[in-house]
Short mmCIF file of C-alpha atoms in Angstrom, two decimals:
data_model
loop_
_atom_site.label_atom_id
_atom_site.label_comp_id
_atom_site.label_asym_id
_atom_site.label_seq_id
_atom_site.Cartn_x
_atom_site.Cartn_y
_atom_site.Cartn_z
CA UNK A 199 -24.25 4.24 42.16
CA UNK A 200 -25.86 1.29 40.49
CA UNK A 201 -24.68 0.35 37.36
CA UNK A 202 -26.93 -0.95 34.52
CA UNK A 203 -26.84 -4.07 33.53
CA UNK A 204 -27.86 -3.38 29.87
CA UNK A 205 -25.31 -0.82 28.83
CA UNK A 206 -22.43 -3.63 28.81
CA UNK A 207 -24.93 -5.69 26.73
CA UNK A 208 -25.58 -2.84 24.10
CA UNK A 209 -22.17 -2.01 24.16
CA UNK A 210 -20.86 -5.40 23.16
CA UNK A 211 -24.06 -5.74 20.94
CA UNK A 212 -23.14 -2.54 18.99
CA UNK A 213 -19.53 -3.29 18.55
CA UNK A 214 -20.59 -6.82 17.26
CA UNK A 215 -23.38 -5.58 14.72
CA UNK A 216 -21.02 -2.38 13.62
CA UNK A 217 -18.76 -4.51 12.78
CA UNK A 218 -20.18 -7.36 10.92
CA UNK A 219 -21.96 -4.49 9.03
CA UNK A 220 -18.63 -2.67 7.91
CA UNK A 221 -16.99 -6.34 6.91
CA UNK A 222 -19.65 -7.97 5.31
CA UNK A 223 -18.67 -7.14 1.85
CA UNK A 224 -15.43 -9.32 2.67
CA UNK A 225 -17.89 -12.19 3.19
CA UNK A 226 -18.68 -12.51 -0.40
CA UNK A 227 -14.85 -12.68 -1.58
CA UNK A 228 -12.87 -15.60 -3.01
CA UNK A 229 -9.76 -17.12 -2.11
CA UNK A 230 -6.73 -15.65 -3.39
CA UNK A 231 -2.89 -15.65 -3.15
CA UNK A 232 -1.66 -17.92 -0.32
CA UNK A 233 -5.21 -19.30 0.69
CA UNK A 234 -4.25 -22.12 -1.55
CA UNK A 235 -1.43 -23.05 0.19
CA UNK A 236 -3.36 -22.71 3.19
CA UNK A 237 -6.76 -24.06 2.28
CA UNK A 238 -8.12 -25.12 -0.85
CA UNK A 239 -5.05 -26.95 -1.84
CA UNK A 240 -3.85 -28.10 1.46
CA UNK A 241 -4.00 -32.08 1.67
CA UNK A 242 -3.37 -31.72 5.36
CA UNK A 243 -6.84 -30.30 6.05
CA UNK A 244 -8.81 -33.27 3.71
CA UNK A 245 -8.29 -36.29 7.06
CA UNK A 246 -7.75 -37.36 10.08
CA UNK A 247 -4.36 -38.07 10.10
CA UNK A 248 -3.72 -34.64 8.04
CA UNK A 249 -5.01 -33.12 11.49
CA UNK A 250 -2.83 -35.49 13.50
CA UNK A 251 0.22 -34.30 11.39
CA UNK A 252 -0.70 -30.32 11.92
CA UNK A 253 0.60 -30.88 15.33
CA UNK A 254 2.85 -33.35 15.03
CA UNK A 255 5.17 -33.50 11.70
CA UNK A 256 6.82 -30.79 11.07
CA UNK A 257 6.87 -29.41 7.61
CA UNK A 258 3.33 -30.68 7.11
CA UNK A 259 2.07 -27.35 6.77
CA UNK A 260 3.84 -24.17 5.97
CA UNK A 261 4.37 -23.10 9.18
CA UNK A 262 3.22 -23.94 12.73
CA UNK A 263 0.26 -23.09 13.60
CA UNK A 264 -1.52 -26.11 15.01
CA UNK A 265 -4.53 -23.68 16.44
CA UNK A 266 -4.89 -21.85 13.02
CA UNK A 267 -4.53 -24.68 10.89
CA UNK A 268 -6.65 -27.13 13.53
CA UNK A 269 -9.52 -24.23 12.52
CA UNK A 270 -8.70 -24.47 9.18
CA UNK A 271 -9.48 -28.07 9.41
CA UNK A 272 -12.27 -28.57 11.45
CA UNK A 273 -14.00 -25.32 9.02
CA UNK A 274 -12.71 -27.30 5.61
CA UNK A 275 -14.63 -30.21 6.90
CA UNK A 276 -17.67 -28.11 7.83
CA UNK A 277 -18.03 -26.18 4.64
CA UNK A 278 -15.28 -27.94 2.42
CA UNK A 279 -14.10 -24.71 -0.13
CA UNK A 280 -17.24 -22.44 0.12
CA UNK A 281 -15.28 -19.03 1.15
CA UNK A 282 -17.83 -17.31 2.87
CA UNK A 283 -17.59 -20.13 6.06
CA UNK A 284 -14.06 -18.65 6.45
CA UNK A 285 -15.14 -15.35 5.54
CA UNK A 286 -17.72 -15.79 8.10
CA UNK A 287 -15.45 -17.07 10.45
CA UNK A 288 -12.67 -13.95 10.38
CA UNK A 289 -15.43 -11.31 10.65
CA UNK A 290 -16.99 -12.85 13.81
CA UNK A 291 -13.34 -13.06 15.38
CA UNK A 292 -12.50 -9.76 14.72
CA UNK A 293 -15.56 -8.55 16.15
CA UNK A 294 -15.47 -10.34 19.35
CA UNK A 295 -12.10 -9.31 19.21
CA UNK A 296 -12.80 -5.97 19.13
CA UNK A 297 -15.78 -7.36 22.20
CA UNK A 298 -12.63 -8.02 24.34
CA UNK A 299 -10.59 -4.97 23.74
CA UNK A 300 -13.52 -3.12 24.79
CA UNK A 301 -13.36 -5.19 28.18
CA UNK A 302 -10.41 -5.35 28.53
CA UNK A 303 -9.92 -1.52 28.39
CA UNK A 304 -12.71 -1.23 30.72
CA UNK A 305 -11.22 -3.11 33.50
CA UNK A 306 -8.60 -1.33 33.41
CA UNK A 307 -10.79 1.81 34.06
CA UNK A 308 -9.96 3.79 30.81
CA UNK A 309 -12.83 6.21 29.76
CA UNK A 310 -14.06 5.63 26.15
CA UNK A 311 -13.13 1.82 26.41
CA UNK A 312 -16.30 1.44 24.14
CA UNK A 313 -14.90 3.99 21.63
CA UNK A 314 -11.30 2.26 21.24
CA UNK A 315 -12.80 -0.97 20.86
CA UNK A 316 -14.65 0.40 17.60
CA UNK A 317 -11.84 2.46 15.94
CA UNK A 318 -10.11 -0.82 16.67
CA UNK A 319 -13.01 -2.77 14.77
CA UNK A 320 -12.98 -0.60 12.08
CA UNK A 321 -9.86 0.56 11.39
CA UNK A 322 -8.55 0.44 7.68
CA UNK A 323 -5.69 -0.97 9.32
CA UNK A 324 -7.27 -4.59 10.04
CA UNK A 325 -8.85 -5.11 6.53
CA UNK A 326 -6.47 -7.70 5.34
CA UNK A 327 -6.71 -9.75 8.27
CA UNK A 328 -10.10 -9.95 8.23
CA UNK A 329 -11.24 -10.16 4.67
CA UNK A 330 -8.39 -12.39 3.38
CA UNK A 331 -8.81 -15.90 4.71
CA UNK A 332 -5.50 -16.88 5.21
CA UNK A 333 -4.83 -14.35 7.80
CA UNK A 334 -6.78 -16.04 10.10
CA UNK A 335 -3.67 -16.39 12.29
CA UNK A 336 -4.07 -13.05 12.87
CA UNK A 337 -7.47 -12.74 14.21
CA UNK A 338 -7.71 -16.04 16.16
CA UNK A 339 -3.82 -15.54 17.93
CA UNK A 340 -5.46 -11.37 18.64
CA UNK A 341 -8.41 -13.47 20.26
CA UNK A 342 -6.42 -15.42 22.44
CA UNK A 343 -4.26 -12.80 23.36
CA UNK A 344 -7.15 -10.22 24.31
CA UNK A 345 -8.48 -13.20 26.85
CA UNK A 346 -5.35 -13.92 28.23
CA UNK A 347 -4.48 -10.29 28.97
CA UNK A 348 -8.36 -9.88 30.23
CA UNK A 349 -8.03 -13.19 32.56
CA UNK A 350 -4.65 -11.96 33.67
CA UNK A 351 -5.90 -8.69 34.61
CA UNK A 352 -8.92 -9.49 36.36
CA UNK A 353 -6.51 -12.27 38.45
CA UNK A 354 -4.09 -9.42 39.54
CA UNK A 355 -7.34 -7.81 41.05
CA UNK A 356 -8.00 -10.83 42.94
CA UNK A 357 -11.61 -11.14 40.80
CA UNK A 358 -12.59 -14.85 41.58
CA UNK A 359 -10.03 -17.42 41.84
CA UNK A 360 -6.62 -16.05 40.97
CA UNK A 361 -4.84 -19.32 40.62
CA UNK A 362 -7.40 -20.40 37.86
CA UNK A 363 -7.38 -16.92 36.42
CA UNK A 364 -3.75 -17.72 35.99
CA UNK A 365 -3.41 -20.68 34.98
CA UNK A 366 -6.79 -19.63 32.22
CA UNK A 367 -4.27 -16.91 31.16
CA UNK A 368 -1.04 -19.11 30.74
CA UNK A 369 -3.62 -21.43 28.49
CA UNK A 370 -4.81 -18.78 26.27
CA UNK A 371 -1.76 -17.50 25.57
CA UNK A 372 -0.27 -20.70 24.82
CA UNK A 373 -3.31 -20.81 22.51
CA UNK A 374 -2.03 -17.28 20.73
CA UNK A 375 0.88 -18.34 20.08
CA UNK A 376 0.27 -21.44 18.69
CA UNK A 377 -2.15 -19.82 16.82
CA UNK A 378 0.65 -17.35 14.99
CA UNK A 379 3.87 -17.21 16.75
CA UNK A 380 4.74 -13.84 17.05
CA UNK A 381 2.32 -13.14 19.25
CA UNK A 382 4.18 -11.43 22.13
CA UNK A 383 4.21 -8.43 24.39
#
């Protein structure tokens, strides 16, 4: 049997709209109880050197989280303290978080992959990740851990190059958790 080349497409296309759709009233919220700490008072995210100190000085942020706080940075310097560029930015992780999930699930041959992936998306569960901006640890480390497990998976089966499947893996995990540090299995 064939297998069409569009479904995956529409698939991925529906989980991305459905979700934006069911989020996008979190676009048009503020900042509010930690995002100071995090964002719009965080003298760490105004320079160069503030970036250079994310990784390196400890104590120069709240916690470590060089990956969340690097994002934090590069988006305070793209839309300084407009919300709705971080707003923007937590929706479209989620969703191509909830992108991955769906292949992940796949390739591991589960039936109504498509279906998890969207109660995952929108799920009451993940509102405060997504719509409050300081929580972007959570969606960014999720995003990093969906690829790893997806590169790791499709390595064990031997799908193109295992070694860099592997060592793509090992990266983006090292990328989760230095995006939030609890992210383990």
């Amino acid at each position: 049997m064939k297998r069409d080349p569009i479904r995956p497409l529409g698939i991925a296309l529906f989980l991305l709209v459905s979700t934006f759709l069911v989020y996008s009233p979190a676009l048009h919220g503020d900042f509010l109880w930690d995002d100071d700490a995090h964002v719009s008072h965080n003298s760490a995210l105004t320079s160069l050197s503030g970036l250079k100190d994310i990784w390196l000085k400890p104590g120069a942020v709240q916690q470590y989280y060089p990956v969340t706080y690097t994002a934090f940075w590069i988006q305070y310097h793209l839309w300084g303290l407009d919300p709705f560029g971080y707003h923007v930015v937590n929706v479209v992780l989620h969703a191509l978080n909830a992108v991955l999930l769906w292949m992940l699930l796949e390739s591991l041959g589960l039936s109504g992959a498509w279906i998890a992936a969207w109660l995952f998306a929108l799920h009451p569960v993940a509102v405060e990740s997504v719509a409050w901006i300081s929580e972007l640890k959570n969606v960014l480390s999720t995003f990093f851990y969906l690829a790893a497990a997806f590169f790791l998976i499709r390595s064990e089966r031997g799908v193109r190059g295992r070694t860099r499947g592997y060592g793509a893996a090992f990266l983006l995990f090292v990328g989760a958790l230095l995006s939030k540090s609890v992210t383990t299995t």
